[in-house]
Short mmCIF file of C-alpha atoms and ligand atoms in Angstrom, two decimals:
data_model
loop_
_atom_site.label_atom_id
_atom_site.label_comp_id
_atom_site.label_asym_id
_atom_site.label_seq_id
_atom_site.Cartn_x
_atom_site.Cartn_y
_atom_site.Cartn_z
CA MET A 1 4.58 -20.28 -23.61
CA ILE A 2 4.23 -16.88 -21.16
CA VAL A 3 2.40 -16.72 -18.29
CA MET A 4 -0.48 -14.00 -17.14
CA LYS A 5 -1.35 -12.83 -14.12
CA PHE A 6 -4.21 -10.88 -13.39
CA GLY A 7 -4.71 -9.27 -9.63
CA GLY A 8 -7.95 -8.57 -8.08
CA SER A 9 -8.28 -5.04 -9.24
CA SER A 10 -7.91 -6.13 -12.97
CA VAL A 11 -10.81 -8.62 -12.65
CA ALA A 12 -12.95 -6.73 -10.02
CA ASP A 13 -16.31 -7.27 -12.51
CA ALA A 14 -17.63 -8.03 -15.38
CA SER A 15 -16.39 -5.11 -17.82
CA ARG A 16 -12.70 -5.78 -16.22
CA LEU A 17 -13.34 -9.46 -17.16
CA ARG A 18 -14.03 -8.48 -20.46
CA HIS A 19 -10.85 -5.80 -21.21
CA VAL A 20 -8.52 -9.09 -19.65
CA SER A 21 -10.11 -11.31 -22.09
CA ASP A 22 -9.11 -8.64 -24.75
CA ILE A 23 -5.72 -8.50 -23.16
CA VAL A 24 -4.92 -12.65 -23.31
CA LYS A 25 -6.61 -12.89 -26.96
CA THR A 26 -3.54 -10.71 -28.40
CA GLN A 27 -1.25 -13.12 -26.85
CA LEU A 28 -2.74 -16.68 -27.64
CA GLU A 29 0.02 -17.68 -30.09
CA LYS A 30 2.48 -17.26 -26.94
CA LYS A 31 0.38 -19.81 -25.38
CA PRO A 32 -0.40 -18.56 -22.45
CA ALA A 33 -1.04 -20.02 -18.90
CA VAL A 34 -3.21 -17.41 -16.72
CA VAL A 35 -3.13 -16.84 -13.00
CA LEU A 36 -5.90 -14.81 -11.35
CA SER A 37 -6.05 -13.38 -7.82
CA ALA A 38 -10.12 -13.32 -6.24
CA MET A 39 -12.38 -10.69 -7.69
CA GLY A 40 -11.97 -7.29 -6.12
CA ASP A 41 -11.40 -6.97 -2.72
CA THR A 42 -13.36 -10.59 -2.36
CA THR A 43 -10.51 -11.65 -0.14
CA ASP A 44 -10.66 -9.15 2.45
CA HIS A 45 -14.42 -9.29 2.26
CA LEU A 46 -14.00 -12.63 3.29
CA LEU A 47 -11.95 -12.15 6.20
CA GLU A 48 -14.33 -9.80 7.53
CA ALA A 49 -17.25 -11.96 7.50
CA ALA A 50 -14.96 -15.02 8.93
CA ASP A 51 -14.60 -11.99 12.04
CA LEU A 52 -18.27 -11.15 12.30
CA ALA A 53 -19.01 -14.88 12.05
CA LEU A 54 -16.39 -15.10 14.71
CA LYS A 55 -16.88 -12.55 17.17
CA GLU A 56 -20.77 -11.93 16.94
CA GLY A 57 -21.87 -15.50 15.37
CA LYS A 58 -23.46 -13.81 12.37
CA VAL A 59 -23.30 -15.04 9.04
CA ASP A 60 -23.21 -12.51 6.24
CA VAL A 61 -21.38 -12.90 2.76
CA LYS A 62 -23.79 -11.16 0.68
CA GLY A 63 -21.56 -8.81 -0.76
CA VAL A 64 -19.45 -11.63 -2.31
CA GLU A 65 -22.37 -13.64 -3.56
CA LYS A 66 -23.54 -10.43 -5.13
CA LEU A 67 -20.62 -9.21 -6.75
CA HIS A 68 -20.13 -13.44 -8.58
CA GLN A 69 -23.70 -14.19 -9.40
CA GLU A 70 -23.93 -10.38 -11.09
CA THR A 71 -20.78 -10.93 -12.93
CA VAL A 72 -22.15 -14.48 -13.82
CA LYS A 73 -25.44 -13.09 -14.69
CA ALA A 74 -23.78 -9.68 -16.66
CA LEU A 75 -21.51 -12.13 -18.49
CA LYS A 76 -24.05 -14.48 -19.70
CA LEU A 77 -22.32 -17.35 -18.33
CA THR A 78 -25.45 -20.31 -17.97
CA ALA A 79 -23.48 -23.60 -17.59
CA VAL A 80 -21.14 -22.34 -14.63
CA GLN A 81 -24.11 -20.87 -12.56
CA LYS A 82 -24.95 -24.36 -10.82
CA ASP A 83 -20.97 -24.48 -10.03
CA ILE A 84 -20.58 -21.12 -8.41
CA ALA A 85 -23.75 -21.83 -6.44
CA ALA A 86 -22.49 -24.77 -4.95
CA LEU A 87 -19.29 -22.91 -3.94
CA LEU A 88 -21.56 -20.02 -2.51
CA ASP A 89 -23.25 -22.30 -0.68
CA GLU A 90 -20.22 -24.31 0.52
CA LEU A 91 -18.83 -21.06 2.04
CA SER A 92 -21.78 -20.02 3.99
CA ARG A 93 -22.31 -23.17 5.52
CA LEU A 94 -18.61 -22.68 6.23
CA LEU A 95 -19.42 -19.54 7.89
CA SER A 96 -22.16 -21.21 9.60
CA GLY A 97 -19.71 -23.32 11.39
CA ILE A 98 -17.31 -20.67 12.76
CA ALA A 99 -20.52 -18.63 13.73
CA LEU A 100 -21.38 -21.51 15.56
CA ILE A 101 -18.19 -22.92 17.20
CA ARG A 102 -16.36 -19.40 17.49
CA GLU A 103 -13.21 -20.75 16.68
CA LEU A 104 -11.38 -19.59 13.61
CA THR A 105 -7.98 -21.87 12.75
CA PRO A 106 -5.25 -20.52 10.42
CA ARG A 107 -6.24 -23.82 8.20
CA THR A 108 -9.87 -22.70 8.73
CA LYS A 109 -9.19 -19.41 6.93
CA ASP A 110 -7.23 -20.55 4.45
CA TYR A 111 -9.69 -22.85 3.61
CA LEU A 112 -12.33 -19.64 3.88
CA VAL A 113 -10.04 -17.34 1.68
CA SER A 114 -9.59 -19.79 -1.12
CA PHE A 115 -13.15 -19.42 -2.24
CA GLY A 116 -12.65 -16.17 -3.71
CA GLU A 117 -9.90 -17.59 -6.25
CA ARG A 118 -11.82 -20.65 -6.81
CA LEU A 119 -14.77 -18.36 -8.02
CA SER A 120 -12.86 -16.37 -9.88
CA VAL A 121 -11.24 -18.83 -12.34
CA ARG A 122 -14.45 -20.34 -13.04
CA ILE A 123 -16.25 -17.15 -13.93
CA ALA A 124 -13.20 -16.31 -15.73
CA ALA A 125 -12.66 -19.73 -17.70
CA ALA A 126 -16.34 -19.54 -18.33
CA PHE A 127 -16.34 -16.93 -20.04
CA PHE A 128 -13.32 -16.82 -21.83
CA GLU A 129 -14.72 -20.28 -24.04
CA SER A 130 -18.13 -18.14 -24.08
CA ILE A 131 -15.96 -16.06 -26.72
CA GLY A 132 -14.41 -19.05 -28.47
CA MET A 133 -11.37 -19.56 -26.46
CA ASN A 134 -10.27 -23.05 -25.07
CA ALA A 135 -9.88 -21.89 -21.52
CA LYS A 136 -10.24 -24.52 -18.96
CA ALA A 137 -10.53 -23.15 -14.90
CA PHE A 138 -8.06 -25.10 -12.46
CA ASP A 139 -7.46 -25.03 -8.50
CA ALA A 140 -3.64 -25.20 -8.21
CA PHE A 141 -3.52 -27.85 -6.03
CA ASP A 142 -4.84 -29.89 -8.88
CA LEU A 143 -1.71 -28.78 -10.85
CA GLY A 144 0.86 -29.63 -8.10
CA PHE A 145 0.89 -26.85 -5.75
CA LEU A 146 2.45 -28.63 -2.72
CA SER A 147 2.77 -26.90 0.18
CA ASP A 148 4.05 -27.19 3.80
CA SER A 149 1.27 -26.49 6.67
CA ASN A 150 2.41 -23.20 7.68
CA TYR A 151 -1.47 -21.93 7.34
CA THR A 152 -1.30 -18.68 5.54
CA GLN A 153 2.25 -18.24 4.88
CA ALA A 154 2.64 -21.14 3.04
CA GLU A 155 5.55 -22.04 1.09
CA LEU A 156 5.80 -24.92 -1.79
CA LEU A 157 7.48 -28.11 -1.52
CA LYS A 158 10.66 -28.62 -3.90
CA GLU A 159 8.36 -31.51 -5.22
CA SER A 160 6.17 -28.71 -6.82
CA TRP A 161 9.06 -28.21 -9.45
CA ASP A 162 8.36 -31.40 -11.01
CA ILE A 163 4.98 -31.75 -10.66
CA ILE A 164 3.34 -28.54 -12.06
CA PRO A 165 5.43 -29.02 -15.45
CA GLY A 166 3.99 -32.22 -15.62
CA LYS A 167 0.57 -31.29 -15.44
CA ILE A 168 0.37 -28.14 -17.51
CA LEU A 169 2.63 -28.45 -20.01
CA PRO A 170 0.39 -31.26 -21.73
CA LEU A 171 -2.22 -28.76 -21.03
CA ILE A 172 -0.22 -26.03 -23.32
CA LYS A 173 0.77 -28.52 -26.00
CA GLY A 174 -3.22 -29.58 -26.34
CA ASN A 175 -3.64 -25.68 -27.02
CA VAL A 176 -5.82 -25.59 -23.71
CA VAL A 177 -5.50 -22.18 -21.96
CA PRO A 178 -5.56 -23.09 -18.04
CA ILE A 179 -6.94 -20.40 -15.83
CA VAL A 180 -5.47 -20.99 -12.36
CA THR A 181 -6.01 -19.88 -9.15
CA GLY A 182 -3.57 -17.76 -7.79
CA PHE A 183 -2.54 -17.88 -4.07
CA ILE A 184 -3.70 -21.15 -2.84
CA ALA A 185 -1.97 -24.91 -2.78
CA LYS A 186 -2.77 -27.90 -0.59
CA ASP A 187 -0.64 -29.50 2.21
CA SER A 188 0.24 -33.21 2.15
CA GLY A 189 -2.70 -33.79 4.38
CA GLY A 190 -5.19 -32.84 1.69
CA SER A 191 -5.83 -28.77 3.28
CA ILE A 192 -6.05 -26.07 1.33
CA THR A 193 -2.93 -23.67 2.51
CA THR A 194 -2.44 -20.04 1.44
CA LEU A 195 0.70 -18.13 0.07
CA GLY A 196 0.48 -14.95 1.84
CA ARG A 197 -1.40 -12.22 1.45
CA GLY A 198 -0.36 -10.89 -2.78
CA GLY A 199 0.94 -14.66 -3.17
CA SER A 200 -0.98 -14.99 -6.70
CA ASP A 201 2.04 -13.21 -7.65
CA LEU A 202 4.08 -15.99 -6.75
CA SER A 203 2.14 -18.62 -8.06
CA ALA A 204 2.61 -16.79 -11.41
CA THR A 205 6.28 -16.82 -11.04
CA MET A 206 6.57 -20.57 -9.81
CA ILE A 207 4.52 -21.67 -12.96
CA ALA A 208 6.78 -19.63 -15.07
CA ALA A 209 9.69 -20.75 -14.02
CA ALA A 210 8.77 -24.54 -13.52
CA CYS A 211 7.28 -24.64 -17.20
CA LYS A 212 10.11 -22.80 -18.33
CA ALA A 213 7.95 -19.96 -19.63
CA ASP A 214 9.46 -16.95 -22.03
CA GLU A 215 8.36 -14.87 -19.23
CA VAL A 216 5.87 -13.83 -17.08
CA GLN A 217 3.58 -10.76 -17.11
CA VAL A 218 2.22 -9.60 -14.25
CA TRP A 219 -0.91 -7.40 -14.86
CA LYS A 220 -1.77 -4.59 -11.89
CA ASP A 221 -3.29 -1.31 -11.71
CA VAL A 222 -0.08 0.59 -11.99
CA ASP A 223 2.17 1.56 -14.69
CA GLY A 224 4.99 -0.80 -13.16
CA ILE A 225 7.32 -0.29 -10.44
CA LEU A 226 7.59 3.36 -9.71
CA THR A 227 10.87 5.05 -8.62
CA ALA A 228 9.05 6.08 -5.41
CA ASP A 229 5.79 5.99 -3.34
CA PRO A 230 3.44 8.04 -5.34
CA ARG A 231 1.62 8.93 -2.04
CA ILE A 232 4.94 10.39 -1.18
CA VAL A 233 6.53 11.68 -4.47
CA LYS A 234 4.26 13.53 -7.19
CA ASN A 235 6.93 13.29 -10.00
CA THR A 236 7.44 9.42 -9.96
CA LYS A 237 8.06 7.80 -12.83
CA PRO A 238 7.83 4.05 -13.98
CA VAL A 239 11.26 2.01 -13.57
CA GLY A 240 12.09 0.55 -16.85
CA HIS A 241 14.30 -2.18 -15.94
CA VAL A 242 15.48 -3.63 -12.85
CA THR A 243 17.36 -6.96 -11.38
CA TYR A 244 15.56 -9.40 -9.38
CA ALA A 245 17.56 -8.26 -6.19
CA GLU A 246 16.61 -4.91 -6.75
CA ALA A 247 12.49 -5.90 -7.27
CA ALA A 248 13.13 -8.32 -4.36
CA GLU A 249 14.47 -4.76 -2.46
CA LEU A 250 11.47 -2.56 -3.42
CA ALA A 251 9.16 -5.22 -2.94
CA TYR A 252 10.62 -5.34 0.93
CA PHE A 253 11.18 -1.62 1.09
CA GLY A 254 7.32 -0.57 0.99
CA ALA A 255 6.59 -0.65 -2.96
CA GLN A 256 4.52 -3.04 -2.39
CA VAL A 257 3.78 -4.05 -6.23
CA LEU A 258 5.05 -7.54 -6.16
CA HIS A 259 4.68 -10.35 -3.18
CA PRO A 260 8.43 -10.25 -1.71
CA ARG A 261 8.97 -13.67 -2.09
CA ALA A 262 7.60 -13.77 -5.95
CA MET A 263 10.84 -13.20 -7.32
CA GLN A 264 12.59 -16.33 -5.84
CA PRO A 265 11.37 -18.71 -8.73
CA CYS A 266 11.96 -16.89 -11.59
CA MET A 267 15.64 -15.53 -10.19
CA LYS A 268 16.39 -19.42 -10.16
CA THR A 269 15.70 -20.17 -13.25
CA GLY A 270 16.15 -16.44 -15.18
CA THR A 271 12.47 -16.32 -16.50
CA PRO A 272 11.78 -12.40 -17.08
CA VAL A 273 9.04 -10.76 -15.45
CA LEU A 274 7.29 -7.86 -17.09
CA VAL A 275 5.14 -5.78 -14.72
CA LYS A 276 2.54 -4.02 -16.83
CA ASN A 277 -0.89 -1.88 -16.22
CA SER A 278 -3.89 -3.54 -17.39
CA TYR A 279 -5.43 -0.01 -17.24
CA ASN A 280 -3.27 1.14 -19.33
CA ILE A 281 -1.58 -1.05 -21.57
CA ASN A 282 0.57 0.65 -23.67
CA ALA A 283 2.36 1.52 -20.83
CA PRO A 284 5.93 -0.27 -21.53
CA GLY A 285 6.02 -1.29 -17.62
CA THR A 286 8.97 -2.63 -15.50
CA ARG A 287 10.99 -5.50 -16.93
CA ILE A 288 12.75 -7.74 -14.11
CA GLU A 289 15.76 -9.95 -15.10
CA SER A 290 19.23 -11.08 -13.96
CA VAL A 291 21.15 -8.79 -15.92
CA ILE A 292 19.85 -5.04 -16.33
CA ALA A 293 19.97 -3.32 -19.82
CA LYS A 294 22.81 -1.09 -20.91
CA ASN A 295 21.90 2.68 -20.30
CA SER A 296 19.68 2.32 -17.35
CA PRO A 297 19.82 4.72 -14.79
CA VAL A 298 22.03 4.49 -11.81
CA VAL A 299 19.13 4.72 -9.20
CA ARG A 300 16.19 3.20 -10.27
CA ALA A 301 13.95 3.84 -6.75
CA ILE A 302 14.06 5.55 -3.62
CA THR A 303 11.96 4.23 -1.03
CA SER A 304 11.27 4.90 2.43
CA LYS A 305 10.22 2.35 5.70
CA HIS A 306 8.14 4.44 8.65
CA LYS A 307 7.85 3.94 12.12
CA VAL A 308 11.34 2.75 12.86
CA THR A 309 13.23 2.32 16.00
CA LEU A 310 17.03 3.05 16.40
CA VAL A 311 18.87 1.19 19.19
CA ASP A 312 22.48 2.34 19.79
CA ILE A 313 24.48 -0.29 21.91
CA VAL A 314 27.61 0.28 23.12
CA SER A 315 30.01 -2.64 25.14
CA THR A 316 30.56 -1.65 28.48
CA ARG A 317 33.55 -4.19 28.70
CA MET A 318 36.55 -3.86 27.57
CA LEU A 319 37.78 -2.89 24.06
CA GLY A 320 38.65 -6.31 21.64
CA GLN A 321 36.61 -8.39 23.22
CA PHE A 322 35.14 -11.17 20.78
CA GLY A 323 31.82 -12.43 21.19
CA PHE A 324 29.76 -9.34 22.22
CA LEU A 325 28.05 -8.79 18.37
CA ALA A 326 26.73 -12.53 18.77
CA GLU A 327 25.45 -11.97 22.53
CA VAL A 328 23.87 -9.04 20.84
CA PHE A 329 22.23 -10.61 18.29
CA SER A 330 21.21 -13.74 20.23
CA ILE A 331 19.24 -11.53 22.73
CA PHE A 332 16.98 -10.07 19.79
CA ALA A 333 16.64 -13.81 18.26
CA LYS A 334 15.68 -14.79 21.33
CA ASN A 335 12.38 -12.51 21.99
CA SER A 336 11.74 -12.96 18.17
CA ILE A 337 12.40 -9.22 17.11
CA SER A 338 13.95 -9.00 13.38
CA ILE A 339 16.61 -6.78 12.35
CA ASP A 340 16.59 -4.36 9.40
CA MET A 341 19.60 -2.56 9.42
CA VAL A 342 22.66 -2.89 11.48
CA ALA A 343 26.00 -0.23 11.72
CA THR A 344 28.83 -1.42 13.84
CA SER A 345 32.24 -0.27 14.97
CA GLU A 346 34.53 -2.00 17.89
CA VAL A 347 32.93 -1.21 20.72
CA SER A 348 29.37 -0.18 19.52
CA VAL A 349 26.22 -1.34 17.50
CA SER A 350 23.65 0.57 16.02
CA ILE A 351 20.54 -1.41 14.98
CA THR A 352 16.92 -0.58 13.48
CA LEU A 353 13.67 -2.57 14.11
CA ASP A 354 9.77 -1.94 13.91
CA ALA A 355 8.86 0.37 16.07
CA ALA A 356 5.80 -2.14 17.11
CA TYR A 357 8.00 -4.55 18.89
CA ASP A 358 7.71 -4.18 22.54
CA LEU A 359 11.39 -3.84 23.58
CA ALA A 360 11.29 -3.94 27.84
CA GLU A 361 13.16 -7.36 27.70
CA VAL A 362 15.52 -6.57 25.35
CA LYS A 363 16.54 -3.35 27.30
CA LYS A 364 16.81 -5.31 30.59
CA GLU A 365 19.01 -8.40 28.82
CA LEU A 366 21.21 -5.90 26.83
CA GLY A 367 21.64 -3.66 29.89
CA LYS A 368 23.85 -6.24 31.28
CA ILE A 369 26.42 -5.83 28.54
CA ALA A 370 25.87 -2.76 27.25
CA SER A 371 24.59 0.85 27.98
CA VAL A 372 21.71 1.10 25.43
CA GLU A 373 19.49 4.15 23.97
CA VAL A 374 16.42 3.39 22.24
CA LYS A 375 15.21 6.22 19.40
CA THR A 376 11.65 6.51 17.93
CA GLY A 377 10.26 8.05 15.20
CA LYS A 378 12.97 7.03 12.61
CA ALA A 379 12.48 6.22 8.97
CA ILE A 380 14.95 4.19 6.79
CA VAL A 381 15.30 5.85 3.04
CA SER A 382 17.02 3.43 0.92
CA ILE A 383 17.91 4.41 -2.69
CA ILE A 384 17.97 1.31 -4.64
CA GLY A 385 20.46 1.29 -7.59
CA ASN A 386 23.40 0.03 -8.89
CA VAL A 387 26.19 -0.35 -5.80
CA LYS A 388 29.27 -0.14 -7.40
CA ARG A 389 28.41 3.47 -7.90
CA SER A 390 27.88 4.15 -4.23
CA SER A 391 30.26 6.89 -3.71
CA GLU A 392 28.80 9.18 -6.25
CA ILE A 393 25.21 7.83 -5.19
CA LEU A 394 26.33 8.71 -1.35
CA ALA A 395 27.99 12.11 -2.17
CA ARG A 396 24.68 13.41 -4.40
CA ALA A 397 22.47 12.11 -1.75
CA PHE A 398 24.17 13.76 1.80
CA ARG A 399 24.54 16.94 -0.55
CA THR A 400 20.75 16.74 -0.99
CA CYS A 401 20.34 15.77 2.57
CA GLN A 402 22.80 18.70 3.93
CA LEU A 403 20.80 21.35 1.29
CA ILE A 404 17.47 20.47 2.98
CA GLY A 405 18.96 20.57 6.56
CA VAL A 406 18.04 16.93 7.24
CA PRO A 407 20.49 14.99 9.55
CA VAL A 408 21.82 11.27 8.50
CA GLN A 409 21.73 9.24 11.63
CA MET A 410 22.66 5.99 10.26
CA ILE A 411 24.12 4.71 7.14
CA SER A 412 24.30 0.81 5.57
CA GLN A 413 25.43 -0.47 2.09
CA GLY A 414 23.08 -3.61 1.91
CA ALA A 415 25.24 -6.94 1.48
CA SER A 416 22.74 -7.78 -1.74
CA LYS A 417 24.16 -4.43 -2.69
CA VAL A 418 21.59 -3.05 -4.49
CA ASN A 419 20.83 -0.58 -1.80
CA ILE A 420 21.63 2.21 0.28
CA SER A 421 19.66 3.14 3.20
CA PHE A 422 20.39 5.40 5.77
CA ILE A 423 17.95 6.82 9.09
CA VAL A 424 16.39 9.90 9.18
CA ASN A 425 13.90 11.05 11.66
CA ASP A 426 10.27 10.36 10.47
CA THR A 427 9.52 13.93 10.55
CA GLU A 428 11.52 14.33 7.99
CA ALA A 429 11.49 11.12 5.70
CA ALA A 430 9.05 12.59 3.17
CA GLU A 431 10.99 15.88 2.34
CA THR A 432 13.91 13.46 2.35
CA VAL A 433 12.74 11.48 -0.47
CA ASN A 434 11.33 14.28 -2.47
CA ALA A 435 14.32 15.84 -2.40
CA LEU A 436 16.31 12.91 -3.47
CA HIS A 437 13.76 12.13 -6.27
CA ILE A 438 14.29 15.48 -7.82
CA ASP A 439 17.92 15.30 -7.58
CA PHE A 440 18.46 11.76 -8.78
CA PHE A 441 15.26 12.01 -11.44
CA ASP A 442 14.19 15.30 -12.43
CA ALA A 443 17.42 17.47 -12.22
CA GLN A 444 20.76 16.91 -14.03
CA LYS A 445 21.16 13.20 -14.61
CA MET A 446 23.80 11.11 -13.59
CA ASP A 447 25.74 9.42 -16.01
CA GLN A 448 24.27 6.40 -17.11
CA ASP A 449 25.48 2.72 -16.31
N1 LIG B 1 -6.64 -12.50 -3.53
C1 LIG B 1 -5.43 -12.82 -2.19
C2 LIG B 1 -4.94 -11.20 -1.68
O1 LIG B 1 -5.92 -10.28 -1.97
C3 LIG B 1 -4.26 -12.94 -3.65
C4 LIG B 1 -3.67 -12.48 -4.30
O2 LIG B 1 -4.49 -11.24 -4.75
O3 LIG B 1 -2.77 -12.25 -4.82
O4 LIG B 1 -4.06 -11.41 -1.38
MG1 MG B 2 -6.58 -9.05 -3.59
#
């Protein structure tokens, strides 16, 4: 068995759905379960409609209605027309409710965005059936996707690991191709929840891991995970192989190819994840697994995170006093501020955080035990790769920074042993990433792993 997941742009309209059916058809003998996102930008459009209902008391989902009705028409799916009309009707009644009471709780928001995936799987399954596949649409919550009640960011419950295979494996054995909603689940009270934006990746990896599938294919609109952000670097290349830990790191540091939590289920079971391009099916894509293939490049990718603030904290107490770091971190924790990078010495600690935080309160409290300097306008540049070779990577990276005259202001080697990160001025970040990319990927190669 395999799991095939198609994102919004892969199922954006009738012609994209035809293309998806071609991809699925070629792999029927591998017994696929298919996970789908909402069509195109439907999730965004639903959120916009909710906003309009909430703020202006207006109901307008014409765009969402039109896309789904036209797709049904273009694919000549008369049998499913009634189901789609019923869902669209329920959706507009829900929006009228929001417009009337002018209230949108996180629970209602999840109920509202769930329509995107519920519509897309019904249309796709009806189409796949019409061309001779034994496909059937399912809402993930009917196949064991149980979550907590942390609406908009729900976590799946442990029970899901047993219930999902109990529901899906008999379907696969019976030669059914289940077409399952990504992104959504239900809590113990029976309310619909969502797993966070982009959460369909996690739905797919969860099914694959829980059912012990041979692999999960995540079909996107890019050639896999890239060596850098293509908006910053022109000459990026797809990365052939990365480990789960590296992929998770990449998801966090700006390469928004996969949902950050999507690696977790497959990491547990060692299920390989393949990232493929539905617009370019012959591209090899990126393979994510526990052990990296021999002969992979030592550096897999370079990323950057912008709008970062650096805080230098120097203890005003005597050397050797204990508890200083604990106190510093507890002040950040108390103010709900999440820290990205840390570097320490005996009497000082430098940390980085997102520039969006208001630091007034933290500065006041830290000021009682330390002198504090806040430096804004920074960026984190991260080199993801085999940190066992860190001396070589650092030597090359620093030489490059020196050559382009960019001072490195703080460095940290992640405990996950997959990244080396350092701080530069945000204005110099793009130049730094480009120079590093040329050195690590275009210039003379480092010896392979
Ligand atoms: N449709 C949801 C979103 O756009 C989930 C997903 O696509 O993975 O975030
Ligand atoms: Mg989407």
